[in-house]
mmCIF file of C-alpha atoms in Angstrom:
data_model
loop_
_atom_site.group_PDB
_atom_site.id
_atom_site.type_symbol
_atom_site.label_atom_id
_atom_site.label_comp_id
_atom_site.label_asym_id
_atom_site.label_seq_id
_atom_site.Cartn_x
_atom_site.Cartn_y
_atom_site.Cartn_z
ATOM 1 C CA UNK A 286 -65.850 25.159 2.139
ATOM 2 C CA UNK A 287 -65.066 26.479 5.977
ATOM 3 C CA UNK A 288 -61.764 25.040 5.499
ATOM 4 C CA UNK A 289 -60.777 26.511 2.453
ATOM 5 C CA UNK A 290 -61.829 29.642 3.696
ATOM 6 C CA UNK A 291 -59.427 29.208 6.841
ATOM 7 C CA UNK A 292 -56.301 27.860 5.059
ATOM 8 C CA UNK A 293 -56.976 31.056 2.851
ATOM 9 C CA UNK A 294 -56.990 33.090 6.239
ATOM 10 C CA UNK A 295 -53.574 31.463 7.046
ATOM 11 C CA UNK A 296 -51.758 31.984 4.024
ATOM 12 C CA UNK A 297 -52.914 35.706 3.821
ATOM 13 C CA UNK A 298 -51.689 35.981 7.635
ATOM 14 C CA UNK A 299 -48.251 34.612 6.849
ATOM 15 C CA UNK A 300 -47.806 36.241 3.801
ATOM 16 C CA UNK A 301 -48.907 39.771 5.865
ATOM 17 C CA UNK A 302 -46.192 38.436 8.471
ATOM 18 C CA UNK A 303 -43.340 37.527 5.738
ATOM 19 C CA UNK A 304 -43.921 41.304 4.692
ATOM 20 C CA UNK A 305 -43.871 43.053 7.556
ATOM 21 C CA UNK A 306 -40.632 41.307 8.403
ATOM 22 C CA UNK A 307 -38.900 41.906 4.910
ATOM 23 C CA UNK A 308 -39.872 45.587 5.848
ATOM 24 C CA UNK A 309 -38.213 45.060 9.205
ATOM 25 C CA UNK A 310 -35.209 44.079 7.719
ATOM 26 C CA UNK A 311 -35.057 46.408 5.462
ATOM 27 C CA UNK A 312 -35.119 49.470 7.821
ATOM 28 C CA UNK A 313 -32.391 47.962 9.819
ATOM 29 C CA UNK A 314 -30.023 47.771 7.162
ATOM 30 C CA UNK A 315 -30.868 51.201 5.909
ATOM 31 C CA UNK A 316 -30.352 52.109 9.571
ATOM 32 C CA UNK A 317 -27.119 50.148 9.510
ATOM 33 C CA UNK A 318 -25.801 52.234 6.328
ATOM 34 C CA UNK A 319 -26.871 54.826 7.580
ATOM 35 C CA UNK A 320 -24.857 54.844 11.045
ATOM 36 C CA UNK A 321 -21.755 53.654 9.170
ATOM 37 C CA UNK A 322 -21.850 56.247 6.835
ATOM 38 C CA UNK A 323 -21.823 58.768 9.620
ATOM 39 C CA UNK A 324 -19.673 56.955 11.298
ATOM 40 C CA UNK A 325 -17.292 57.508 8.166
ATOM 41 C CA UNK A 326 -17.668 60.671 7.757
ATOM 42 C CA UNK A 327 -16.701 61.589 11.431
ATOM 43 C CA UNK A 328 -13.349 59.490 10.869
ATOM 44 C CA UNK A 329 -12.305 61.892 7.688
ATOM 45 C CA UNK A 330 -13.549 64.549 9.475
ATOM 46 C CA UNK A 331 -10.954 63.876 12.161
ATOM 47 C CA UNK A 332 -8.132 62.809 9.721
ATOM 48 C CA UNK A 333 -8.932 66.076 8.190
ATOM 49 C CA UNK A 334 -8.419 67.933 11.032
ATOM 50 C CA UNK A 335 -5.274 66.151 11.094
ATOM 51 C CA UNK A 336 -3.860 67.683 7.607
ATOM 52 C CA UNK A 337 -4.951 64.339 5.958
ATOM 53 C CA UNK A 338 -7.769 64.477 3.221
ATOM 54 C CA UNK A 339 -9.626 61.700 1.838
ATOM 55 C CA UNK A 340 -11.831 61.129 -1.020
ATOM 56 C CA UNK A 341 -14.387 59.410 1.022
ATOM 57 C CA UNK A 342 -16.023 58.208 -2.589
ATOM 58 C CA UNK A 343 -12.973 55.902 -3.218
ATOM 59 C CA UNK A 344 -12.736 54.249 -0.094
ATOM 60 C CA UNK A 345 -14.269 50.829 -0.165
ATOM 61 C CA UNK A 346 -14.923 48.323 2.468
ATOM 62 C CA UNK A 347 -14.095 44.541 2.556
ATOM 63 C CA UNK A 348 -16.795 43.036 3.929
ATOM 64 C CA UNK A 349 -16.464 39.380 3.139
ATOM 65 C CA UNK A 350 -13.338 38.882 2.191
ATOM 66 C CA UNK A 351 -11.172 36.302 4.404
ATOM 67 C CA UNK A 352 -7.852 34.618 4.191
ATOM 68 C CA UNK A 353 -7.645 32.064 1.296
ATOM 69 C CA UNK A 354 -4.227 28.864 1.135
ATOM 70 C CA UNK A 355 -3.648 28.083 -2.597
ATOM 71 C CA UNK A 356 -2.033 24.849 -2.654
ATOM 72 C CA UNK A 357 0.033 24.676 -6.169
ATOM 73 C CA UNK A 358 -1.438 21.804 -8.154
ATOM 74 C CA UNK A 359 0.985 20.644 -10.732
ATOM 75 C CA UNK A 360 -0.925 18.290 -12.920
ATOM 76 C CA UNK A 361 -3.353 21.187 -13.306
ATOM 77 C CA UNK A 362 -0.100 23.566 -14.449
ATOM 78 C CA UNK A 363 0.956 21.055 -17.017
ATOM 79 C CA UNK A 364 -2.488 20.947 -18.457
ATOM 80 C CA UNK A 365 -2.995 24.538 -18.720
ATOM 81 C CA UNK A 366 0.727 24.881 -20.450
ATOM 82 C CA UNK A 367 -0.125 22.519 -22.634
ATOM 83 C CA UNK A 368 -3.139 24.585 -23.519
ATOM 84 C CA UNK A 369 -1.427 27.541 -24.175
ATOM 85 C CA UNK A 370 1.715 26.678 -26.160
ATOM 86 C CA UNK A 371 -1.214 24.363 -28.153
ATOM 87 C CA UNK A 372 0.182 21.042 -27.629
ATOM 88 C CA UNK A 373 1.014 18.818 -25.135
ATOM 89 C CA UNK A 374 3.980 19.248 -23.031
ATOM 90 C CA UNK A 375 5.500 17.596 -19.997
ATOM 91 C CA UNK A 376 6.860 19.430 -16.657
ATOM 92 C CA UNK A 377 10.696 18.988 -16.344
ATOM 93 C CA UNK A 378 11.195 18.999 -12.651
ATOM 94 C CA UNK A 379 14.395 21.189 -11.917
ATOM 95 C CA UNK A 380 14.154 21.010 -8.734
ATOM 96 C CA UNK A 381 13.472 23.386 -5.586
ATOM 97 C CA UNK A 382 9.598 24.071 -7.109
ATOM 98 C CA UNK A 383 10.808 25.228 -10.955
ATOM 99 C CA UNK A 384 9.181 23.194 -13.290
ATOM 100 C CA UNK A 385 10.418 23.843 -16.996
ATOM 101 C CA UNK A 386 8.183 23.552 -19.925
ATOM 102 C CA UNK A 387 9.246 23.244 -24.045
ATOM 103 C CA UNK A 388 7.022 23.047 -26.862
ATOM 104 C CA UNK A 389 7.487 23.549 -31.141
ATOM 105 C CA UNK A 390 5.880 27.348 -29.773
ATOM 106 C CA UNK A 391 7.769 28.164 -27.337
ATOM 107 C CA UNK A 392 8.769 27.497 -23.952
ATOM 108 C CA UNK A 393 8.025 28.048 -19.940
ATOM 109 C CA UNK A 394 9.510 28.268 -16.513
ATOM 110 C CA UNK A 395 7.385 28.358 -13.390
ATOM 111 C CA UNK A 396 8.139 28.447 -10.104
ATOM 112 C CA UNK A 397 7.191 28.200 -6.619
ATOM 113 C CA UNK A 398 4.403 31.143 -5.763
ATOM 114 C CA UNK A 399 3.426 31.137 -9.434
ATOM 115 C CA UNK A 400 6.286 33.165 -10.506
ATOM 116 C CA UNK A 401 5.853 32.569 -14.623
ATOM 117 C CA UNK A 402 8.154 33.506 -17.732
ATOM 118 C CA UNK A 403 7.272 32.362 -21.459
ATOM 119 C CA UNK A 404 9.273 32.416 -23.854
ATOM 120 C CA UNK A 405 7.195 32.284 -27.558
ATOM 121 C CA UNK A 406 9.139 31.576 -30.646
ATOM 122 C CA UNK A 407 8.365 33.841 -33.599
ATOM 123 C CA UNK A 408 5.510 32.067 -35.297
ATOM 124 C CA UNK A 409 2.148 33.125 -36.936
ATOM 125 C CA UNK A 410 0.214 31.446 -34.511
ATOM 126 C CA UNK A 411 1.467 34.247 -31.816
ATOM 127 C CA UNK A 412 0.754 37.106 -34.419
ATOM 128 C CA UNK A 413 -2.324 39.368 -34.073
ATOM 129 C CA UNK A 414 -3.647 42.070 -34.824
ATOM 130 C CA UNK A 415 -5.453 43.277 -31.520
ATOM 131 C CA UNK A 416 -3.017 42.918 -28.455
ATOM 132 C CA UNK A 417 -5.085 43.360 -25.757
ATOM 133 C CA UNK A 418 -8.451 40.568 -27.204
ATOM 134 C CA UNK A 419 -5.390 38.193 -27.737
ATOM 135 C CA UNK A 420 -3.544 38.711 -24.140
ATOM 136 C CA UNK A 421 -6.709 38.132 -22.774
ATOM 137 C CA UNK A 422 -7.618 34.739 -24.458
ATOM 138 C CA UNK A 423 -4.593 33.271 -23.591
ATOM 139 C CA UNK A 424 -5.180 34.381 -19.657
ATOM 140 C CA UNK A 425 -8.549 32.581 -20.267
ATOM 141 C CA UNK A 426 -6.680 29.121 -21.701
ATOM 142 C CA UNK A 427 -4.313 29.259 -18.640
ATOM 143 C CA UNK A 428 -7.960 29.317 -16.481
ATOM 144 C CA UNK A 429 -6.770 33.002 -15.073
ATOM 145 C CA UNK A 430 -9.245 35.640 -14.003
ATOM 146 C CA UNK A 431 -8.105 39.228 -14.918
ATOM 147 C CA UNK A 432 -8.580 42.165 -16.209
ATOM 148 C CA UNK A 433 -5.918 44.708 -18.366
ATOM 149 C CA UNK A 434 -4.811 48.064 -15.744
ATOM 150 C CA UNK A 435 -1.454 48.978 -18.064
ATOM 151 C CA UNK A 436 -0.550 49.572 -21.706
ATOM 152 C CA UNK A 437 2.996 51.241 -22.385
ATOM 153 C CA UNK A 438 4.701 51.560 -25.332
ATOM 154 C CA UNK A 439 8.675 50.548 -24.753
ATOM 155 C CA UNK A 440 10.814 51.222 -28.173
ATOM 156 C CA UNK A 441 9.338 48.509 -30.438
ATOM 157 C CA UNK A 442 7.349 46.378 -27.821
ATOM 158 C CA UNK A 443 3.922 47.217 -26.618
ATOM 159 C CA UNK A 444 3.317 45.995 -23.121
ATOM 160 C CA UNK A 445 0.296 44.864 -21.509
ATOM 161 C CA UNK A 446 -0.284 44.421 -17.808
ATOM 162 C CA UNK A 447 -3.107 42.400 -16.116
ATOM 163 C CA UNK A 448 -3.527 41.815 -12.595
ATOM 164 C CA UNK A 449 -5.324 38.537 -11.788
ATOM 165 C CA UNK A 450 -8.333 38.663 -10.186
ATOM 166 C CA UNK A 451 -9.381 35.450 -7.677
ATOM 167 C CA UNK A 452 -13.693 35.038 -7.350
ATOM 168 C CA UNK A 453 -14.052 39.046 -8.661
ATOM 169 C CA UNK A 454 -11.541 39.979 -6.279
ATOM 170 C CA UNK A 455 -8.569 41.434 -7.297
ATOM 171 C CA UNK A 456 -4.940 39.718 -6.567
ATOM 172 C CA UNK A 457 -2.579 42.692 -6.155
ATOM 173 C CA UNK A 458 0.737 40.569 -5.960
ATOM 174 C CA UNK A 459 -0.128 38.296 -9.254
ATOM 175 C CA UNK A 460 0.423 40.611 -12.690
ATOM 176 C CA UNK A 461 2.023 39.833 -15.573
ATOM 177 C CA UNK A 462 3.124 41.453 -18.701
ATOM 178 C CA UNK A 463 2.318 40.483 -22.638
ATOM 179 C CA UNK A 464 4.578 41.805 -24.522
ATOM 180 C CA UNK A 465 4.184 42.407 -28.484
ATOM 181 C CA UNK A 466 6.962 43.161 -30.846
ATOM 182 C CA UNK A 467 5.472 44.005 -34.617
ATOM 183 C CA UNK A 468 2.358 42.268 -33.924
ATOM 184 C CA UNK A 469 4.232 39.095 -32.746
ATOM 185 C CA UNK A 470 3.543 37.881 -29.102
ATOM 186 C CA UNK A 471 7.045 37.341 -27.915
ATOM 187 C CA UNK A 472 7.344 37.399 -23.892
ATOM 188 C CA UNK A 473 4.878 36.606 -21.100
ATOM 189 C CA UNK A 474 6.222 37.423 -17.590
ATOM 190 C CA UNK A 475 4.695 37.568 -14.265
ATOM 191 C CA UNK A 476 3.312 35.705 -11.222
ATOM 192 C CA UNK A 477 -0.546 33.703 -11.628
ATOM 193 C CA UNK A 478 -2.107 31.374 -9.354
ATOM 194 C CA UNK A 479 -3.096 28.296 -11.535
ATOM 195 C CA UNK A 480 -5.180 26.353 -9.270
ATOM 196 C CA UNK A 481 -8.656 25.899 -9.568
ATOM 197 C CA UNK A 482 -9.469 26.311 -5.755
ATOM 198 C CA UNK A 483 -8.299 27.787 -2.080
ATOM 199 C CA UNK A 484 -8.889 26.913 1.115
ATOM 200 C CA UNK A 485 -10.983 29.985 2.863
ATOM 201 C CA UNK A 486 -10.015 30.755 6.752
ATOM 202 C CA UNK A 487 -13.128 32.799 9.328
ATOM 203 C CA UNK A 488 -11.867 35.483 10.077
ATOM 204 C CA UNK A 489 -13.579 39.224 10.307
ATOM 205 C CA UNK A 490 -12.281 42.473 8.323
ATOM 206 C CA UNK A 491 -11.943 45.750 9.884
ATOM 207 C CA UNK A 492 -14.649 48.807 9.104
ATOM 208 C CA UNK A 493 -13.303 51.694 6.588
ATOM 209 C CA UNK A 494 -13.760 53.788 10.006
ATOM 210 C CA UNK A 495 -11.363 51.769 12.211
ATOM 211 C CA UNK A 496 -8.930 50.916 8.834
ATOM 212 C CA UNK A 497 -8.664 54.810 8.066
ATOM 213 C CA UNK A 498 -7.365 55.258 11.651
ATOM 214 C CA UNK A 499 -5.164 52.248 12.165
ATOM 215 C CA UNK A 500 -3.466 53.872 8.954
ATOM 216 C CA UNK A 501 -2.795 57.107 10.224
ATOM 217 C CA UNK A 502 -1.796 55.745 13.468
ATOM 218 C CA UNK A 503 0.367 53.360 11.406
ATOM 219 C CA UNK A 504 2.091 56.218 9.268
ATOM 220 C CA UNK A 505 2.511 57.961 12.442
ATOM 221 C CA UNK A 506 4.783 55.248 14.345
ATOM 222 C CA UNK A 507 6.956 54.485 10.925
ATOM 223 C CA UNK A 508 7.710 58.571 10.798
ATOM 224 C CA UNK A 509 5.731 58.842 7.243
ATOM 225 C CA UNK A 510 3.509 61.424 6.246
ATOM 226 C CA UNK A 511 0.680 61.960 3.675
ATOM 227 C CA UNK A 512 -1.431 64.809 2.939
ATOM 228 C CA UNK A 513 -4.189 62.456 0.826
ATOM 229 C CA UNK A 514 -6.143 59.482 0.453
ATOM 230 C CA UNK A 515 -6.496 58.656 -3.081
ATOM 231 C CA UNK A 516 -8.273 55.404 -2.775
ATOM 232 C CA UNK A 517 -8.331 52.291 -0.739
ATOM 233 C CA UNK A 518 -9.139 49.415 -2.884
ATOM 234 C CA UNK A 519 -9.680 45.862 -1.187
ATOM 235 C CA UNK A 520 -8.338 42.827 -2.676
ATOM 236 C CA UNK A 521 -5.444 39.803 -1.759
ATOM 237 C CA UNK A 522 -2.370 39.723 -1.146
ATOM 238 C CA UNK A 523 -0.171 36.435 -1.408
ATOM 239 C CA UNK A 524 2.659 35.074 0.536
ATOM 240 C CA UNK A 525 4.661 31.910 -0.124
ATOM 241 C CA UNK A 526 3.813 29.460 2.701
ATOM 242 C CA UNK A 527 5.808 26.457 2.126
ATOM 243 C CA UNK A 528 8.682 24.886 -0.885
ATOM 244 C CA UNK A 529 5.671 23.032 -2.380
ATOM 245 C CA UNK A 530 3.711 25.662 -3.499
ATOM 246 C CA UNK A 531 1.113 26.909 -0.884
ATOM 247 C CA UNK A 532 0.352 30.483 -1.024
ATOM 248 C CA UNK A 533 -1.815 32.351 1.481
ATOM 249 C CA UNK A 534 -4.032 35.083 0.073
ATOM 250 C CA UNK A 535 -4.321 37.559 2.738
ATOM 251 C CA UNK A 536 -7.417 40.794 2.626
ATOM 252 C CA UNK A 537 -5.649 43.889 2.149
ATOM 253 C CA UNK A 538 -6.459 47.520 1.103
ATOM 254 C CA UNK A 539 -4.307 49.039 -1.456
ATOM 255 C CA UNK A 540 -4.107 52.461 -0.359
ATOM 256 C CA UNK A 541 -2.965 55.295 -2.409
ATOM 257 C CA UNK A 542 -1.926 58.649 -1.260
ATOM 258 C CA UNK A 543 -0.032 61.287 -2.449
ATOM 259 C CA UNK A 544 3.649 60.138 -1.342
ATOM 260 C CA UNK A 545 3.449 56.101 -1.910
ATOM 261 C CA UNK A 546 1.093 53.531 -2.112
ATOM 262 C CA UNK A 547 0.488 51.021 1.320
ATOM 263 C CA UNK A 548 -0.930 47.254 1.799
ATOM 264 C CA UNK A 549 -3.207 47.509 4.512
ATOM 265 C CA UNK A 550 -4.019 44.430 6.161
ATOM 266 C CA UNK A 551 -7.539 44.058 6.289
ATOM 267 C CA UNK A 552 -7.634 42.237 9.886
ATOM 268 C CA UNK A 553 -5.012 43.523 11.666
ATOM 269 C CA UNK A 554 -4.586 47.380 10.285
ATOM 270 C CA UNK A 555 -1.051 46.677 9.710
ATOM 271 C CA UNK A 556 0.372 48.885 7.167
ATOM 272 C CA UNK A 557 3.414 47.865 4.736
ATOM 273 C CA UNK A 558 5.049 50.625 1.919
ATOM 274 C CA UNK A 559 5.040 49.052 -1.421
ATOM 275 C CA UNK A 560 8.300 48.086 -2.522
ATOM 276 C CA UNK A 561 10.527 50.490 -4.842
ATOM 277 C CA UNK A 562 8.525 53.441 -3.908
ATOM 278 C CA UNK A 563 10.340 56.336 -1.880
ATOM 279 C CA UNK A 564 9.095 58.062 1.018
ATOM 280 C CA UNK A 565 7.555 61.832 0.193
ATOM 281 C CA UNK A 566 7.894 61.811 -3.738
ATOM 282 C CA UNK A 567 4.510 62.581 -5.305
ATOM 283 C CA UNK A 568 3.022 59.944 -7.444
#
């Protein structure tokens, strides 16, 4: 009976101390947030000062994210275009990483990097009713992430534009377009990664605080000029690494201002213009 009495002592004790430590750690992090919040605010404060404003509620940090190396998995790509023209088709290797694809449906080219064109041959089995539920199934067969952030109308052909997305994270350099002509899928276009898995790197992001400054230090040295911070979004990036395939995801902010839209590298505060857009016309 004594010793039931003192195990029951025990557990009551460590549950007090698991508490009281869960309560610990909870007022550090709030402490935490708290001191980088400040700590964010003082940064617009200054870039304000500087004739830069910022929309500090669509700035977002990138804790977590590191480098990822997609190696291209071939076997895997056949698979998935055999999925999606709906029977089974073998790779034709061109040569110099473009593999060609041709099926009764239609027929594909992909590259090295992930660089992907379809064409579909007109058939009821590409016609629909509901573009953007149909674009998205076939994203799923080809074992893509993504999610729609375009619809134009172009003369006869609707156009839909999804940007991959890799674990939740969005892949800035890997969109493609659907396009639909009378309800008829007719042309996929784009760059996807394919493979199932990356290789992550260590590696530690910069804080919004130090990213918003590297920027405007950055736009400084290059001679541009912005008045406004739309947004900084986190997400990848990829680069080619080798002939066989291997792409390197790298953590960047897409920034958006009011005169062009930047990668900022997420580790080294490195800023890079996005191609096609000119310096100092408004968005």
């Amino acid at each position: 009976m004594e010793w039931r009495k003192l195990k029951n002592l025990i557990i009551l004790i460590l549950l007090t101390v698991n508490g009281f430590l869960l309560v610990l750690v909870g007022i550090r992090r709030e402490d935490s947030a708290r001191y980088e919040r400040s700590a964010l605010e003082r940064t617009v404060q200054v870039l304000e000062q500087g004739g830069i404003q910022v929309d500090i509620e669509a700035v977002t940090a990138a804790d977590g994210l590191t480098a990822i190396t997609v190696e291209r998995d071939v076997e895997r790509e056949t698979r998935l275009m055999s999925a999606l023209l709906d029977e089974e088709v073998q790779g034709d290797n061109r040569g110099g990483g473009l593999y060609l694809y041709r099926g009764k449906l239609g027929e594909a080219s992909l590259r090295t990097g992930g660089e992907l064109s379809v064409e579909f041959f007109r058939d009821d089995h590409w016609r629909t009713g509901r573009p953007e539920d149909h674009a998205a199934s076939l994203l799923k067969k080809l074992g893509v992430e993504g999610a729609l952030t375009g619809q134009t109308d172009e003369g006869e052909d609707v156009v839909l534009r999804f940007t991959q997305s890799w674990n939740g994270t969005p892949v800035f350099s890997c969109e493609v377009e659907f396009v639909y002509r009378e309800g008829y899928l007719t042309t996929l276009r784009g760059t996807l990664l394919m493979a199932a898995e990356g290789t992550a790197e260590t590696g530690q992001t910069l804080t919004l605080p130090t990213a918003l400054m590297r920027f405007s230090e950055g736009l400084g040295a290059t001679g541009d000029v912005c008045s406004a911070i739309r947004a900084m979004e986190p997400g990848y990036r990829g680069t080619v690494q080798s002939l066989s395939g291997g792409v390197r995801l790298a953590p960047v902010w897409l920034v958006t201002t009011d005169t062009a839209n930047y990668y900022l590298d997420c580790v080294t505060g490195a800023a890079v213009r996005l191609p096609g857009q000119s310096f100092g016309a408004a968005e």
